[in-house]
PDB file of C-alpha atoms in Angstrom:
ATOM      1  CA  MET A   1      -4.273 -82.943  84.751  1.00 75.00           C
ATOM      2  CA  GLU A   2      -0.818 -81.708  84.351  1.00 89.00           C
ATOM      3  CA  ARG A   3       0.827 -78.289  83.414  1.00 90.00           C
ATOM      4  CA  SER A   4       1.394 -79.352  79.905  1.00 92.00           C
ATOM      5  CA  ASP A   5      -2.290 -80.860  79.682  1.00 93.00           C
ATOM      6  CA  PHE A   6      -3.522 -76.809  79.402  1.00 97.00           C
ATOM      7  CA  LYS A   7      -2.414 -73.377  78.233  1.00 98.00           C
ATOM      8  CA  ILE A   8      -3.360 -69.991  80.283  1.00 98.00           C
ATOM      9  CA  GLU A   9      -4.378 -66.959  78.283  1.00 98.00           C
ATOM     10  CA  ILE A  10      -4.545 -63.614  80.453  1.00 98.00           C
ATOM     11  CA  CYS A  11      -5.951 -60.630  79.253  1.00 98.00           C
ATOM     12  CA  ALA A  12      -4.247 -57.909  80.249  1.00 97.00           C
ATOM     13  CA  ASN A  13      -4.960 -54.410  79.702  1.00 96.00           C
ATOM     14  CA  SER A  14      -1.121 -52.778  80.934  1.00 97.00           C
ATOM     15  CA  VAL A  15       2.111 -53.619  80.477  1.00 97.00           C
ATOM     16  CA  SER A  16       2.369 -54.566  84.306  1.00 97.00           C
ATOM     17  CA  SER A  17      -0.008 -56.126  83.829  1.00 98.00           C
ATOM     18  CA  CYS A  18       1.532 -58.470  80.882  1.00 98.00           C
ATOM     19  CA  LYS A  19       4.556 -58.530  83.558  1.00 98.00           C
ATOM     20  CA  ALA A  20       2.307 -59.987  86.057  1.00 98.00           C
ATOM     21  CA  ALA A  21       0.660 -62.435  84.192  1.00 98.00           C
ATOM     22  CA  GLN A  22       4.361 -64.108  83.155  1.00 98.00           C
ATOM     23  CA  GLU A  23       5.081 -63.807  86.662  1.00 98.00           C
ATOM     24  CA  GLY A  24       1.897 -65.803  87.585  1.00 98.00           C
ATOM     25  CA  GLY A  25       2.808 -68.427  85.329  1.00 98.00           C
ATOM     26  CA  ALA A  26       0.989 -67.450  81.832  1.00 98.00           C
ATOM     27  CA  ASP A  27       1.281 -69.234  78.747  1.00 98.00           C
ATOM     28  CA  ARG A  28      -0.065 -65.903  76.697  1.00 98.00           C
ATOM     29  CA  VAL A  29      -1.466 -62.323  76.914  1.00 98.00           C
ATOM     30  CA  GLU A  30      -4.209 -60.931  75.334  1.00 98.00           C
ATOM     31  CA  LEU A  31      -3.027 -57.696  74.862  1.00 98.00           C
ATOM     32  CA  CYS A  32      -6.160 -54.602  75.148  1.00 97.00           C
ATOM     33  CA  ALA A  33      -7.687 -51.481  76.056  1.00 96.00           C
ATOM     34  CA  GLY A  34     -11.041 -50.610  76.842  1.00 91.00           C
ATOM     35  CA  ILE A  35     -11.496 -53.078  79.435  1.00 87.00           C
ATOM     36  CA  PRO A  36     -15.285 -51.789  80.921  1.00 86.00           C
ATOM     37  CA  GLU A  37     -15.932 -51.945  76.887  1.00 90.00           C
ATOM     38  CA  GLY A  38     -15.003 -55.727  76.525  1.00 91.00           C
ATOM     39  CA  GLY A  39     -11.711 -54.976  75.115  1.00 95.00           C
ATOM     40  CA  THR A  40     -10.279 -52.482  72.540  1.00 98.00           C
ATOM     41  CA  THR A  41      -7.140 -52.039  70.528  1.00 98.00           C
ATOM     42  CA  PRO A  42      -4.154 -51.265  72.276  1.00 98.00           C
ATOM     43  CA  SER A  43      -1.847 -48.033  71.514  1.00 98.00           C
ATOM     44  CA  ALA A  44       1.536 -48.726  69.697  1.00 98.00           C
ATOM     45  CA  GLY A  45       3.215 -47.988  72.248  1.00 98.00           C
ATOM     46  CA  MET A  46       1.643 -50.526  74.654  1.00 98.00           C
ATOM     47  CA  ILE A  47       2.156 -52.975  72.796  1.00 98.00           C
ATOM     48  CA  ARG A  48       5.847 -52.051  71.788  1.00 98.00           C
ATOM     49  CA  SER A  49       6.834 -52.198  75.282  1.00 98.00           C
ATOM     50  CA  ALA A  50       4.699 -54.842  76.315  1.00 98.00           C
ATOM     51  CA  ARG A  51       6.668 -56.790  73.555  1.00 98.00           C
ATOM     52  CA  MET A  52       9.933 -55.783  74.811  1.00 98.00           C
ATOM     53  CA  SER A  53       8.676 -56.581  78.576  1.00 98.00           C
ATOM     54  CA  VAL A  54       8.051 -60.154  78.064  1.00 98.00           C
ATOM     55  CA  ASN A  55       8.526 -63.323  76.453  1.00 98.00           C
ATOM     56  CA  ILE A  56       5.406 -65.215  76.954  1.00 98.00           C
ATOM     57  CA  GLU A  57       3.444 -65.256  73.379  1.00 98.00           C
ATOM     58  CA  LEU A  58       1.552 -61.649  72.889  1.00 98.00           C
ATOM     59  CA  ASN A  59      -1.892 -61.608  71.645  1.00 98.00           C
ATOM     60  CA  VAL A  60      -3.071 -58.510  70.394  1.00 98.00           C
ATOM     61  CA  ILE A  61      -6.840 -57.533  70.049  1.00 98.00           C
ATOM     62  CA  ILE A  62      -8.273 -55.738  66.983  1.00 98.00           C
ATOM     63  CA  ARG A  63     -11.248 -53.513  67.855  1.00 98.00           C
ATOM     64  CA  PRO A  64     -11.648 -50.414  66.581  1.00 98.00           C
ATOM     65  CA  ARG A  65     -14.832 -49.738  69.944  1.00 97.00           C
ATOM     66  CA  GLY A  66     -17.056 -51.076  72.130  1.00 96.00           C
ATOM     67  CA  GLY A  67     -20.594 -52.228  71.256  1.00 97.00           C
ATOM     68  CA  ASP A  68     -21.364 -54.678  68.312  1.00 98.00           C
ATOM     69  CA  PHE A  69     -19.342 -55.991  65.894  1.00 98.00           C
ATOM     70  CA  LEU A  70     -21.052 -54.408  62.664  1.00 98.00           C
ATOM     71  CA  TYR A  71     -18.446 -52.296  61.586  1.00 98.00           C
ATOM     72  CA  SER A  72     -18.258 -49.661  59.445  1.00 98.00           C
ATOM     73  CA  ALA A  73     -16.043 -49.081  56.104  1.00 98.00           C
ATOM     74  CA  CYS A  74     -14.386 -46.691  57.827  1.00 98.00           C
ATOM     75  CA  GLU A  75     -14.146 -49.211  60.821  1.00 98.00           C
ATOM     76  CA  VAL A  76     -12.537 -51.905  58.853  1.00 98.00           C
ATOM     77  CA  GLU A  77     -10.239 -49.929  57.573  1.00 98.00           C
ATOM     78  CA  GLU A  78      -9.155 -48.847  61.022  1.00 98.00           C
ATOM     79  CA  MET A  79      -8.767 -52.126  61.723  1.00 98.00           C
ATOM     80  CA  LEU A  80      -6.633 -53.020  58.888  1.00 98.00           C
ATOM     81  CA  TYR A  81      -3.995 -50.464  59.790  1.00 98.00           C
ATOM     82  CA  ASP A  82      -4.125 -51.489  63.358  1.00 98.00           C
ATOM     83  CA  ILE A  83      -3.038 -55.431  62.196  1.00 98.00           C
ATOM     84  CA  GLU A  84      -0.273 -53.967  60.377  1.00 98.00           C
ATOM     85  CA  THR A  85       1.055 -52.048  63.681  1.00 98.00           C
ATOM     86  CA  ALA A  86       0.538 -54.755  65.704  1.00 98.00           C
ATOM     87  CA  ARG A  87       2.617 -57.088  63.199  1.00 97.00           C
ATOM     88  CA  LYS A  88       5.285 -54.800  62.551  1.00 97.00           C
ATOM     89  CA  LEU A  89       5.467 -54.002  66.997  1.00 98.00           C
ATOM     90  CA  GLY A  90       6.066 -58.205  67.332  1.00 98.00           C
ATOM     91  CA  ALA A  91       2.545 -59.447  67.964  1.00 98.00           C
ATOM     92  CA  ASP A  92       2.779 -63.220  67.987  1.00 98.00           C
ATOM     93  CA  GLY A  93      -0.855 -63.929  67.447  1.00 98.00           C
ATOM     94  CA  LEU A  94      -4.067 -61.072  66.495  1.00 98.00           C
ATOM     95  CA  VAL A  95      -7.306 -61.436  68.107  1.00 98.00           C
ATOM     96  CA  PHE A  96     -10.455 -60.121  66.337  1.00 98.00           C
ATOM     97  CA  GLY A  97     -13.826 -61.105  64.888  1.00 98.00           C
ATOM     98  CA  ALA A  98     -16.644 -59.355  62.997  1.00 98.00           C
ATOM     99  CA  LEU A  99     -20.645 -60.090  62.367  1.00 98.00           C
ATOM    100  CA  ALA A 100     -23.422 -59.390  59.852  1.00 98.00           C
ATOM    101  CA  PRO A 101     -26.457 -57.371  60.672  1.00 98.00           C
ATOM    102  CA  ASP A 102     -28.056 -60.727  60.582  1.00 98.00           C
ATOM    103  CA  GLY A 103     -25.837 -62.057  63.394  1.00 98.00           C
ATOM    104  CA  ASP A 104     -23.547 -64.449  60.832  1.00 98.00           C
ATOM    105  CA  VAL A 105     -19.918 -64.083  60.551  1.00 98.00           C
ATOM    106  CA  ASP A 106     -19.356 -60.888  58.038  1.00 98.00           C
ATOM    107  CA  MET A 107     -17.037 -63.600  56.166  1.00 98.00           C
ATOM    108  CA  GLU A 108     -16.254 -60.629  53.546  1.00 98.00           C
ATOM    109  CA  VAL A 109     -14.679 -58.436  56.457  1.00 98.00           C
ATOM    110  CA  MET A 110     -13.359 -61.228  58.115  1.00 98.00           C
ATOM    111  CA  GLU A 111     -11.154 -62.485  54.854  1.00 98.00           C
ATOM    112  CA  ARG A 112      -9.777 -59.107  54.706  1.00 98.00           C
ATOM    113  CA  LEU A 113      -8.755 -59.033  57.764  1.00 98.00           C
ATOM    114  CA  MET A 114      -6.960 -62.527  58.099  1.00 98.00           C
ATOM    115  CA  THR A 115      -5.490 -61.372  54.880  1.00 98.00           C
ATOM    116  CA  ALA A 116      -3.855 -58.758  56.409  1.00 98.00           C
ATOM    117  CA  ALA A 117      -3.107 -60.917  59.043  1.00 98.00           C
ATOM    118  CA  GLU A 118      -0.577 -62.361  56.689  1.00 96.00           C
ATOM    119  CA  GLY A 119      -0.355 -65.698  58.440  1.00 95.00           C
ATOM    120  CA  LEU A 120      -0.328 -64.874  62.273  1.00 98.00           C
ATOM    121  CA  PRO A 121      -2.509 -67.019  64.259  1.00 98.00           C
ATOM    122  CA  VAL A 122      -5.903 -65.708  64.605  1.00 98.00           C
ATOM    123  CA  THR A 123      -8.394 -65.901  67.687  1.00 98.00           C
ATOM    124  CA  PHE A 124     -12.025 -65.086  66.851  1.00 98.00           C
ATOM    125  CA  HIS A 125     -13.265 -63.468  70.044  1.00 98.00           C
ATOM    126  CA  ARG A 126     -16.171 -62.756  72.067  1.00 98.00           C
ATOM    127  CA  ALA A 127     -18.521 -61.799  69.036  1.00 98.00           C
ATOM    128  CA  PHE A 128     -19.189 -64.974  68.345  1.00 98.00           C
ATOM    129  CA  ASP A 129     -21.218 -65.391  71.716  1.00 98.00           C
ATOM    130  CA  HIS A 130     -23.781 -62.837  69.577  1.00 98.00           C
ATOM    131  CA  THR A 131     -23.842 -65.429  66.603  1.00 98.00           C
ATOM    132  CA  ALA A 132     -27.029 -66.836  65.931  1.00 98.00           C
ATOM    133  CA  ASP A 133     -26.499 -69.950  64.541  1.00 98.00           C
ATOM    134  CA  PRO A 134     -22.768 -70.759  67.017  1.00 98.00           C
ATOM    135  CA  LEU A 135     -22.226 -73.751  65.308  1.00 98.00           C
ATOM    136  CA  ALA A 136     -22.622 -72.936  62.097  1.00 98.00           C
ATOM    137  CA  ALA A 137     -20.624 -70.034  62.470  1.00 98.00           C
ATOM    138  CA  MET A 138     -17.719 -72.137  64.166  1.00 98.00           C
ATOM    139  CA  GLU A 139     -17.716 -73.835  60.482  1.00 98.00           C
ATOM    140  CA  LYS A 140     -17.204 -70.760  58.722  1.00 98.00           C
ATOM    141  CA  ILE A 141     -14.173 -69.408  61.652  1.00 98.00           C
ATOM    142  CA  ILE A 142     -12.848 -72.679  61.073  1.00 98.00           C
ATOM    143  CA  GLY A 143     -12.898 -71.992  56.506  1.00 98.00           C
ATOM    144  CA  LEU A 144     -11.081 -68.653  57.458  1.00 98.00           C
ATOM    145  CA  GLY A 145      -8.430 -69.748  58.927  1.00 98.00           C
ATOM    146  CA  CYS A 146      -9.007 -69.045  62.010  1.00 98.00           C
ATOM    147  CA  VAL A 147      -7.032 -71.369  65.272  1.00 98.00           C
ATOM    148  CA  ARG A 148      -8.764 -70.292  68.266  1.00 98.00           C
ATOM    149  CA  ILE A 149     -12.475 -69.189  69.657  1.00 98.00           C
ATOM    150  CA  LEU A 150     -12.920 -67.313  72.567  1.00 98.00           C
ATOM    151  CA  THR A 151     -16.117 -68.048  74.030  1.00 98.00           C
ATOM    152  CA  SER A 152     -18.391 -68.007  77.335  1.00 98.00           C
ATOM    153  CA  GLY A 153     -20.731 -70.555  75.944  1.00 98.00           C
ATOM    154  CA  GLN A 154     -23.026 -67.551  74.537  1.00 98.00           C
ATOM    155  CA  LYS A 155     -23.926 -67.275  78.328  1.00 98.00           C
ATOM    156  CA  PRO A 156     -23.474 -63.897  80.453  1.00 97.00           C
ATOM    157  CA  ASP A 157     -19.959 -66.399  81.885  1.00 98.00           C
ATOM    158  CA  ALA A 158     -17.891 -69.683  81.191  1.00 98.00           C
ATOM    159  CA  MET A 159     -19.617 -71.340  84.534  1.00 98.00           C
ATOM    160  CA  GLN A 160     -22.834 -71.050  82.788  1.00 98.00           C
ATOM    161  CA  GLY A 161     -22.155 -71.523  79.513  1.00 98.00           C
ATOM    162  CA  ALA A 162     -20.353 -75.023  80.317  1.00 98.00           C
ATOM    163  CA  ASP A 163     -22.944 -77.310  78.618  1.00 98.00           C
ATOM    164  CA  MET A 164     -22.236 -75.055  74.941  1.00 98.00           C
ATOM    165  CA  LEU A 165     -18.742 -75.454  76.176  1.00 98.00           C
ATOM    166  CA  ALA A 166     -18.665 -79.060  75.662  1.00 98.00           C
ATOM    167  CA  THR A 167     -20.959 -78.923  72.626  1.00 98.00           C
ATOM    168  CA  LEU A 168     -18.323 -76.756  70.782  1.00 98.00           C
ATOM    169  CA  VAL A 169     -15.502 -78.630  71.609  1.00 98.00           C
ATOM    170  CA  LYS A 170     -17.019 -81.999  70.602  1.00 98.00           C
ATOM    171  CA  ALA A 171     -18.165 -80.252  67.662  1.00 98.00           C
ATOM    172  CA  ALA A 172     -14.562 -78.564  66.485  1.00 98.00           C
ATOM    173  CA  ALA A 173     -12.819 -82.499  66.839  1.00 98.00           C
ATOM    174  CA  GLY A 174      -9.348 -80.870  67.370  1.00 97.00           C
ATOM    175  CA  ARG A 175      -9.893 -78.592  64.189  1.00 98.00           C
ATOM    176  CA  ILE A 176      -9.952 -75.272  66.053  1.00 98.00           C
ATOM    177  CA  ILE A 177      -9.367 -74.422  69.902  1.00 98.00           C
ATOM    178  CA  ILE A 178     -12.328 -73.588  71.726  1.00 98.00           C
ATOM    179  CA  MET A 179     -11.436 -71.427  74.789  1.00 98.00           C
ATOM    180  CA  PRO A 180     -13.599 -70.415  77.803  1.00 98.00           C
ATOM    181  CA  GLY A 181     -13.032 -67.020  79.095  1.00 98.00           C
ATOM    182  CA  CYS A 182     -15.509 -64.676  80.962  1.00 97.00           C
ATOM    183  CA  GLY A 183     -16.070 -65.221  84.760  1.00 97.00           C
ATOM    184  CA  VAL A 184     -13.278 -68.076  85.025  1.00 98.00           C
ATOM    185  CA  ASN A 185     -11.221 -68.120  88.107  1.00 98.00           C
ATOM    186  CA  ALA A 186     -10.125 -70.210  90.935  1.00 98.00           C
ATOM    187  CA  SER A 187     -12.946 -71.298  92.463  1.00 98.00           C
ATOM    188  CA  ASN A 188     -14.403 -72.435  89.218  1.00 98.00           C
ATOM    189  CA  ILE A 189     -11.750 -73.438  86.480  1.00 98.00           C
ATOM    190  CA  LYS A 190     -11.249 -76.899  87.202  1.00 97.00           C
ATOM    191  CA  HIS A 191     -15.424 -77.642  87.542  1.00 98.00           C
ATOM    192  CA  ILE A 192     -15.297 -76.059  83.627  1.00 98.00           C
ATOM    193  CA  ALA A 193     -12.087 -77.663  82.113  1.00 98.00           C
ATOM    194  CA  SER A 194     -14.134 -80.830  83.536  1.00 97.00           C
ATOM    195  CA  VAL A 195     -17.191 -80.318  81.906  1.00 98.00           C
ATOM    196  CA  SER A 196     -15.999 -78.726  78.402  1.00 98.00           C
ATOM    197  CA  GLY A 197     -13.081 -80.672  77.473  1.00 98.00           C
ATOM    198  CA  ALA A 198     -11.469 -77.409  76.770  1.00 98.00           C
ATOM    199  CA  GLY A 199      -7.727 -77.243  77.140  1.00 97.00           C
ATOM    200  CA  GLU A 200      -7.328 -73.491  77.265  1.00 98.00           C
ATOM    201  CA  PHE A 201      -8.523 -70.557  79.600  1.00 98.00           C
ATOM    202  CA  HIS A 202      -8.882 -67.456  79.107  1.00 98.00           C
ATOM    203  CA  PHE A 203      -9.331 -64.681  82.631  1.00 98.00           C
ATOM    204  CA  SER A 204      -8.175 -61.412  83.697  1.00 96.00           C
ATOM    205  CA  ALA A 205      -6.792 -62.032  87.273  1.00 97.00           C
ATOM    206  CA  ARG A 206      -7.476 -58.708  88.191  1.00 94.00           C
ATOM    207  CA  THR A 207      -7.176 -56.509  91.356  1.00 95.00           C
ATOM    208  CA  ARG A 208      -7.479 -52.730  92.329  1.00 92.00           C
ATOM    209  CA  LYS A 209      -4.138 -51.254  92.354  1.00 92.00           C
ATOM    210  CA  GLU A 210      -4.871 -47.949  94.753  1.00 92.00           C
ATOM    211  CA  SER A 211      -3.060 -44.636  93.159  1.00 91.00           C
ATOM    212  CA  ARG A 212      -0.343 -42.853  94.583  1.00 92.00           C
ATOM    213  CA  MET A 213      -2.126 -39.499  94.752  1.00 91.00           C
ATOM    214  CA  LEU A 214      -2.444 -37.347  97.625  1.00 94.00           C
ATOM    215  CA  TYR A 215      -4.464 -34.938  96.478  1.00 93.00           C
ATOM    216  CA  ARG A 216      -7.788 -35.953  95.468  1.00 92.00           C
ATOM    217  CA  ASN A 217     -10.675 -33.704  93.908  1.00 91.00           C
ATOM    218  CA  LEU A 218     -13.159 -35.705  94.065  1.00 87.00           C
ATOM    219  CA  SER A 219     -15.899 -34.032  92.415  1.00 83.00           C
ATOM    220  CA  ALA A 220     -14.221 -33.970  89.486  1.00 84.00           C
ATOM    221  CA  THR A 221     -14.253 -37.536  87.682  1.00 81.00           C
ATOM    222  CA  MET A 222     -13.126 -38.726  84.148  1.00 79.00           C
ATOM    223  CA  GLY A 223     -16.043 -40.544  83.496  1.00 71.00           C
ATOM    224  CA  ASN A 224     -19.460 -41.605  84.655  1.00 61.00           C
ATOM    225  CA  GLY A 225     -19.065 -43.721  87.712  1.00 60.00           C
ATOM    226  CA  SER A 226     -15.262 -44.046  87.009  1.00 68.00           C
ATOM    227  CA  ASP A 227     -13.070 -44.256  89.919  1.00 82.00           C
ATOM    228  CA  ASP A 228     -10.173 -42.181  89.609  1.00 87.00           C
ATOM    229  CA  TYR A 229      -7.715 -43.146  92.215  1.00 88.00           C
ATOM    230  CA  SER A 230      -7.611 -46.733  91.421  1.00 88.00           C
ATOM    231  CA  VAL A 231      -6.570 -49.182  88.558  1.00 89.00           C
ATOM    232  CA  SER A 232      -7.981 -52.274  87.736  1.00 90.00           C
ATOM    233  CA  VAL A 233      -4.557 -54.502  87.297  1.00 95.00           C
ATOM    234  CA  THR A 234      -3.100 -58.525  86.738  1.00 97.00           C
ATOM    235  CA  SER A 235      -2.528 -59.790  89.827  1.00 98.00           C
ATOM    236  CA  ALA A 236       0.487 -62.252  89.680  1.00 98.00           C
ATOM    237  CA  ASP A 237      -1.449 -64.540  92.544  1.00 98.00           C
ATOM    238  CA  ILE A 238      -4.307 -64.949  91.392  1.00 98.00           C
ATOM    239  CA  VAL A 239      -2.635 -65.875  88.123  1.00 98.00           C
ATOM    240  CA  ARG A 240      -0.664 -68.291  90.065  1.00 98.00           C
ATOM    241  CA  ASN A 241      -3.499 -69.598  92.399  1.00 98.00           C
ATOM    242  CA  THR A 242      -6.183 -69.930  89.294  1.00 98.00           C
ATOM    243  CA  VAL A 243      -3.076 -72.185  87.375  1.00 97.00           C
ATOM    244  CA  ALA A 244      -2.726 -74.052  90.582  1.00 97.00           C
ATOM    245  CA  ALA A 245      -6.755 -74.541  91.113  1.00 97.00           C
ATOM    246  CA  LEU A 246      -6.082 -76.719  87.565  1.00 95.00           C
ATOM    247  CA  LEU A 247      -3.859 -79.605  88.805  1.00 91.00           C
TER     248      LEU A 247
END
């Protein structure tokens, strides 16, 4: 496989992770906060700083909270404001998804969000993995005008979902990009590519970075089970090695 045959998107949780993704050879970043929750909308400051720091494509996730993808009227309004902010700050694309209570695509909410996107390319994120009928959902997402679906093939990770990914790629027939994500790494990306036939891949390439704090109060943590003295960041070397594994 030639480098031009595929695209790499890195899930970046900070500006430094965006820089590492670019250094490692990524084509695009998905900028998000709240990684432990599966990704939430980053701050305006993070979006602006990331846009000024990298020249690869910058997609911004629009997700007001963790948990399910059934949104209240207030949450939809928040998403609309966040879309406007991301557009104004120079996002190249947006990442969002909304579901109805029965596991179908919430067409009413999605149409409002797509209108607010004003033509920016939209990736329907892993809300797709919680749809009751993935093939029917894909057709609706295509009809909405989304350019891409991020999915693990409705399994815990893309390796386990490789067969479903292959089914989706075949059914899409070039009408929308099916991008495997979740658990993609240097040890399995070539297999996932071979089985699925996908040409774009999403992963985080993260490692732990130790805090520079000298004084540490280990009895006062900031969250349930949190590690306050290290952070998760994208590694340029891991990006580079994963890209190389496809060649």
